[in-house]
PDB file of C-alpha atoms in Angstrom:
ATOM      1  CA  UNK A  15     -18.523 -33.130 -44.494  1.00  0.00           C
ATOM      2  CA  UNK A  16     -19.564 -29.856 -46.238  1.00  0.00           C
ATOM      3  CA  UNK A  17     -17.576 -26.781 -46.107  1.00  0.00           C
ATOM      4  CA  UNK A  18     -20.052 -24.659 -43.936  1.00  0.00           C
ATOM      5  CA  UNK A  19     -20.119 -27.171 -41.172  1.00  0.00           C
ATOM      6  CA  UNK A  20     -16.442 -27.086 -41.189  1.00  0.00           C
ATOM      7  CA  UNK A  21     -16.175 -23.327 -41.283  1.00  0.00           C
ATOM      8  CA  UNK A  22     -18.649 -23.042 -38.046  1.00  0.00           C
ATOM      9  CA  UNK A  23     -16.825 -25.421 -35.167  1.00  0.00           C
ATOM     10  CA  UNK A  24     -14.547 -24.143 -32.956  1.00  0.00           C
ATOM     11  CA  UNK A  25     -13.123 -20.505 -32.421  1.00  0.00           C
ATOM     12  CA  UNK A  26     -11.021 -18.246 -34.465  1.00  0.00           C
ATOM     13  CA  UNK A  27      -7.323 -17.270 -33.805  1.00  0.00           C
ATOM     14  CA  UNK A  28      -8.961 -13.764 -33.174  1.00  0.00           C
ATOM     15  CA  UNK A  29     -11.253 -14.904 -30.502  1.00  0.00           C
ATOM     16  CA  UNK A  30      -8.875 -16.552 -29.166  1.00  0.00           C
ATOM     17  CA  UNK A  31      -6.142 -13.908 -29.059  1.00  0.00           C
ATOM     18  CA  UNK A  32      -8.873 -11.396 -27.918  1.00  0.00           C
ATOM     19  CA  UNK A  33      -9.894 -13.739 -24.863  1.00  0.00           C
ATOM     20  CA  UNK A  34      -5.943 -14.861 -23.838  1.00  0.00           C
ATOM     21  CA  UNK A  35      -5.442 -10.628 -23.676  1.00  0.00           C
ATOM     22  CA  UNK A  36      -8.020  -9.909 -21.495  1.00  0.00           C
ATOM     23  CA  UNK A  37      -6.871 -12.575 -18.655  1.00  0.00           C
ATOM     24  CA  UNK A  38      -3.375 -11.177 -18.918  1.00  0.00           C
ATOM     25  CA  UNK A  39      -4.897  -7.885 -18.510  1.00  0.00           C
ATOM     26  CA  UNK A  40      -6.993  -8.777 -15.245  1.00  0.00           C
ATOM     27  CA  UNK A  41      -3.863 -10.653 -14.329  1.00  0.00           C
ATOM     28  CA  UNK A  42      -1.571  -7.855 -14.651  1.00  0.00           C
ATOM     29  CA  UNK A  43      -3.976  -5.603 -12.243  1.00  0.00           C
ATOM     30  CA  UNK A  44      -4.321  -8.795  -9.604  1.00  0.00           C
ATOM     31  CA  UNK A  45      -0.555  -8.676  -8.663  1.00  0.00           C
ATOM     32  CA  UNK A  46      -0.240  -6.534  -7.252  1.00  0.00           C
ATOM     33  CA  UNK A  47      -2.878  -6.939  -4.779  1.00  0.00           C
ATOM     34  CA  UNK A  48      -1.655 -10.186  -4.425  1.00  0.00           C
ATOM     35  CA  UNK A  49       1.868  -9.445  -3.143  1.00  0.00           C
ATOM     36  CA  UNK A  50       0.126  -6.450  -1.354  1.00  0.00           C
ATOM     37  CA  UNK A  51      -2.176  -9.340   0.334  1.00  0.00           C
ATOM     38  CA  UNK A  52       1.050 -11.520   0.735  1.00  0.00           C
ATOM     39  CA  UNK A  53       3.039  -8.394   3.081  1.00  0.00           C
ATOM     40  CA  UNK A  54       0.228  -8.760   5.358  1.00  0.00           C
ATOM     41  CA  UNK A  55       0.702 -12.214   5.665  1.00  0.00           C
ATOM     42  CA  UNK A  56       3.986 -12.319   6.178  1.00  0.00           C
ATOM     43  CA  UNK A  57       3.353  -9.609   9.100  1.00  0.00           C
ATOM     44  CA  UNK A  58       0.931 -11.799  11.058  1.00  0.00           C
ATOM     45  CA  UNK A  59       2.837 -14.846  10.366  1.00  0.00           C
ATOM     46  CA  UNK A  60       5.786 -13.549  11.581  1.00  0.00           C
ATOM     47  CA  UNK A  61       4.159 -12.148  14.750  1.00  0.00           C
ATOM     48  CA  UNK A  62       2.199 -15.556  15.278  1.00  0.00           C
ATOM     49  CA  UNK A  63       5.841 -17.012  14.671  1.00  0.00           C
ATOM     50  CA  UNK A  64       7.376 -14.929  17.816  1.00  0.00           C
ATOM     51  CA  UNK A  65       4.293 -15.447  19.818  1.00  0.00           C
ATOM     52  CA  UNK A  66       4.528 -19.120  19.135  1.00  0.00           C
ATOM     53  CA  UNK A  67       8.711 -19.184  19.977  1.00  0.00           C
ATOM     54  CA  UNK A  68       7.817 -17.349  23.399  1.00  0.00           C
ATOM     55  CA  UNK A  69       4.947 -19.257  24.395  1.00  0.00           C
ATOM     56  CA  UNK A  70       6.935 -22.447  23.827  1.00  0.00           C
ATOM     57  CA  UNK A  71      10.083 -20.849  26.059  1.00  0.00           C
ATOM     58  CA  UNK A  72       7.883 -20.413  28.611  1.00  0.00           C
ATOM     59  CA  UNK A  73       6.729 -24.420  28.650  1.00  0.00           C
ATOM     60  CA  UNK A  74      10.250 -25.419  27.912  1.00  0.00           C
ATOM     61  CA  UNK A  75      11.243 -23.292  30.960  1.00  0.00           C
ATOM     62  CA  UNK A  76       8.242 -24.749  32.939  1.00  0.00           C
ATOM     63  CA  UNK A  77       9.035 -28.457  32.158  1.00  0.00           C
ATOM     64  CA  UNK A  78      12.612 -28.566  32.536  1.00  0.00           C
ATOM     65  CA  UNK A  79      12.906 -26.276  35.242  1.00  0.00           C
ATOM     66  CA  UNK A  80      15.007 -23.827  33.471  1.00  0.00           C
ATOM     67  CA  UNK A  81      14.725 -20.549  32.486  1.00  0.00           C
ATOM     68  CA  UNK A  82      14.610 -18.659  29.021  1.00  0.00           C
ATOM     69  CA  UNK A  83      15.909 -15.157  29.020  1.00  0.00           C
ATOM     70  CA  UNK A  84      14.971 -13.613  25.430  1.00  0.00           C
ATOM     71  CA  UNK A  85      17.087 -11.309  24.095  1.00  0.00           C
ATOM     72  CA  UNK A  86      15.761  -8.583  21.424  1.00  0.00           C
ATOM     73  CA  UNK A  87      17.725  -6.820  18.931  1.00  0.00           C
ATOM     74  CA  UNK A  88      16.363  -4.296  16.754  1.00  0.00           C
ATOM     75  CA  UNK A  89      19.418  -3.212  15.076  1.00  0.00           C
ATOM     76  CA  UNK A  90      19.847  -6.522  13.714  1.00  0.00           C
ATOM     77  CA  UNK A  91      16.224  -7.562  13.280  1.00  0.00           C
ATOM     78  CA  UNK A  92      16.851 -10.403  15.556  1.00  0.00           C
ATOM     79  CA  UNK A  93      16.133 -12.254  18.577  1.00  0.00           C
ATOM     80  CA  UNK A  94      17.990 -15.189  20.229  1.00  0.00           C
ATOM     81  CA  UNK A  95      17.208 -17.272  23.358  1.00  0.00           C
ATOM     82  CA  UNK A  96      19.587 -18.352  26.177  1.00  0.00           C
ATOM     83  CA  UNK A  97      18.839 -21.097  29.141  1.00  0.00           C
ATOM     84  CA  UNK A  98      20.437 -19.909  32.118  1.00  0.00           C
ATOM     85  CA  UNK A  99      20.261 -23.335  33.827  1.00  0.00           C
ATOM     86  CA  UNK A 100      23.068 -24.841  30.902  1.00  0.00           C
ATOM     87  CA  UNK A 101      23.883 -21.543  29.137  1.00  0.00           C
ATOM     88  CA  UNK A 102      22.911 -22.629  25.839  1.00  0.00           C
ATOM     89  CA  UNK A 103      22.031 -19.943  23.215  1.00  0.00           C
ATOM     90  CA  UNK A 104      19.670 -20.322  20.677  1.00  0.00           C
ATOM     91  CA  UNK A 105      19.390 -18.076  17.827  1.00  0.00           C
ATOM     92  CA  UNK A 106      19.764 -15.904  16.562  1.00  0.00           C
ATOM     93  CA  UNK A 107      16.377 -16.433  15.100  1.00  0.00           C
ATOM     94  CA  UNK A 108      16.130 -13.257  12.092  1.00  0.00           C
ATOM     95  CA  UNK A 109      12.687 -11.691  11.387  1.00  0.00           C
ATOM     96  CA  UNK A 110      11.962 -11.915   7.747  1.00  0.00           C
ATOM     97  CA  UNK A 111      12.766  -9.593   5.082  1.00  0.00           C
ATOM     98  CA  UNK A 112       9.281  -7.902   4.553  1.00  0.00           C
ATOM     99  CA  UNK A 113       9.154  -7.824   8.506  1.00  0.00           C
ATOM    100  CA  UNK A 114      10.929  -4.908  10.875  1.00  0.00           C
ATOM    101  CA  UNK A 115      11.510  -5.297  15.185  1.00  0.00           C
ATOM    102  CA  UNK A 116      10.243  -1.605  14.760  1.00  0.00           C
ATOM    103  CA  UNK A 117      10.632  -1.136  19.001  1.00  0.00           C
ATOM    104  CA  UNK A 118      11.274  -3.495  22.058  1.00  0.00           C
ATOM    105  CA  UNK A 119       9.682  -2.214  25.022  1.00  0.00           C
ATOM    106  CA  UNK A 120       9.671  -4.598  27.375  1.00  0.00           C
ATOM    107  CA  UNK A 121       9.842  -3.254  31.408  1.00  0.00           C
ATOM    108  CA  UNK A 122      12.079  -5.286  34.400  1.00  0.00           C
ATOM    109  CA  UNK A 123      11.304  -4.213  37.600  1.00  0.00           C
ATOM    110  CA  UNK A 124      10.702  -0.863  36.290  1.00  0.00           C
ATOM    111  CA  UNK A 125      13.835  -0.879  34.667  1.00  0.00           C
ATOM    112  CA  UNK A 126      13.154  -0.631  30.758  1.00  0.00           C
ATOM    113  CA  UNK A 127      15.634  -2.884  28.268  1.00  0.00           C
ATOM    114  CA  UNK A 128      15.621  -5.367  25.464  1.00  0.00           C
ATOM    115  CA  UNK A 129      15.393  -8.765  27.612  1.00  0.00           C
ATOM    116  CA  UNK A 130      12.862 -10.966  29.608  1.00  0.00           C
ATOM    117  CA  UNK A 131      12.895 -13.953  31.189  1.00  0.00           C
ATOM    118  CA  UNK A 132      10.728 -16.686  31.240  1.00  0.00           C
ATOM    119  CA  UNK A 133      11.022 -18.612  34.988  1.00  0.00           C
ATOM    120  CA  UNK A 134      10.370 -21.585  36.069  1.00  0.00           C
ATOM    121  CA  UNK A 135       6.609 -20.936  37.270  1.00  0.00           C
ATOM    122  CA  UNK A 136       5.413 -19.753  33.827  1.00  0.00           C
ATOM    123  CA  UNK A 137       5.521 -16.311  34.666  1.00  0.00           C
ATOM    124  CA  UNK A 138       8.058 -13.509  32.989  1.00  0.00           C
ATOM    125  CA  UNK A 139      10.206 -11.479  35.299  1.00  0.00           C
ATOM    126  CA  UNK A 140       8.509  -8.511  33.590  1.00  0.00           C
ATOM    127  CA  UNK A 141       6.432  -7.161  30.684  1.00  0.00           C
ATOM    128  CA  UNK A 142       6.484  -5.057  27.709  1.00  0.00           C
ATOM    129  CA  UNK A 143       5.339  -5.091  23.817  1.00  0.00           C
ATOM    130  CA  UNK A 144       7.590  -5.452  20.868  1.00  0.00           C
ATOM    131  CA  UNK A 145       6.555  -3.657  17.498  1.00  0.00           C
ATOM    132  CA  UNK A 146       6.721  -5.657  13.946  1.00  0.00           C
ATOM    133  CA  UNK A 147       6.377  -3.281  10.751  1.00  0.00           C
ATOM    134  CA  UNK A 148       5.525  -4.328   7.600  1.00  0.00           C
ATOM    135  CA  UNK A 149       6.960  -2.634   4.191  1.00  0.00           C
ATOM    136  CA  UNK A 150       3.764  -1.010   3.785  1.00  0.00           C
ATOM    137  CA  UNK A 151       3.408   0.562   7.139  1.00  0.00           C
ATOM    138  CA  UNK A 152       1.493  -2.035   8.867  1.00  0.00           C
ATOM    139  CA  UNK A 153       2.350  -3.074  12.830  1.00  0.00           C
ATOM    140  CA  UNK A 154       1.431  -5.850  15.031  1.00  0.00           C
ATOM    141  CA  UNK A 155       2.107  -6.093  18.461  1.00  0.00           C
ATOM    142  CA  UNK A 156       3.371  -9.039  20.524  1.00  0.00           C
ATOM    143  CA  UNK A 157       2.497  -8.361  24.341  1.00  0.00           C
ATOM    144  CA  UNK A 158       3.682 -10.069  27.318  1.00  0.00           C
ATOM    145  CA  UNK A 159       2.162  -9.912  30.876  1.00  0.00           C
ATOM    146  CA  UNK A 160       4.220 -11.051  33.846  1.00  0.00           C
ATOM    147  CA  UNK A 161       1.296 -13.972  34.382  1.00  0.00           C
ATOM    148  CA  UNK A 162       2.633 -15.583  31.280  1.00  0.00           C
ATOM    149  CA  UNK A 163       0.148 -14.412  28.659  1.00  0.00           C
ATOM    150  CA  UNK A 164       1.328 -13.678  25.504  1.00  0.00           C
ATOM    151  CA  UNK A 165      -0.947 -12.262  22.769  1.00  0.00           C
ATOM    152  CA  UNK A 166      -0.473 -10.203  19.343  1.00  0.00           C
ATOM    153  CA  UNK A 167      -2.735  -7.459  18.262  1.00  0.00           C
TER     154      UNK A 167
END
């Protein structure tokens, strides 16, 4: 082989330093999005999470013929689950990290407080929203109706 065919394959240890900087560079400015993108998810998965855990209560309460009274507590991030029919507890279940129980408004008979009750009909024994925060500000909002829907926004 002559020497200028060897001298033109390949690339040379500045090309290739130039082209490994530049995709740290973009790299460096994409994570941040990224875990910016990755708070958001953690919001709507945790509020799919407690609409999921409520809507199963209420079948668990439907099937078995017991009901699930839902306790919320926003001073500890928390929520737990009891069956009044054995007076088992379940929980408490902790919202995560990135994720805040920013209010619990939730109505009984007019009365406002931190519980509900799933019966035995697959209805709730009242209504009310409960807030989730994000770090960055964001909020979703579980809802649940006395007919037994439960939705987030």
């Amino acid at each position: 082989m002559s020497d200028e065919k060897r001298g033109m394959r390949g690339f040379t240890l500045l090309e290739i330093v130039t082209v490994v900087l530049i995709m740290g560079v973009i790299l460096g400015f994409s994570i941040p999005a990224l875990q910016s993108i990755n708070k958001s998810y953690q919001l709507k998965g945790a509020s799919e999470n407690l609409v999921g855990q409520i809507r199963l209560s209420r079948q668990k309460a439907i099937s078995e013929d017991h009901q699930q009274q839902w306790t919320f507590d926003t001073s500890t991030n928390s929520y737990k689950v009891q069956d009044l029919t054995t007076s088992e507890w379940f929980g408490p279940f902790e919202m995560p990290k990135q994720v805040a129980m920013e209010s619990v408004s939730l109505s009984v008979g007019g009365v406002p407080g931190n519980t509900l009750t799933c019966l035995t009909d697959g209805r709730f024994n009242g209504s009310g929203d409960i807030v989730l925060k994000s770090l960055r500000g964001d909020r979703d909002t579980v809802t649940v109706q006395m007919s037994g829907l439960v939705l987030f926004r």
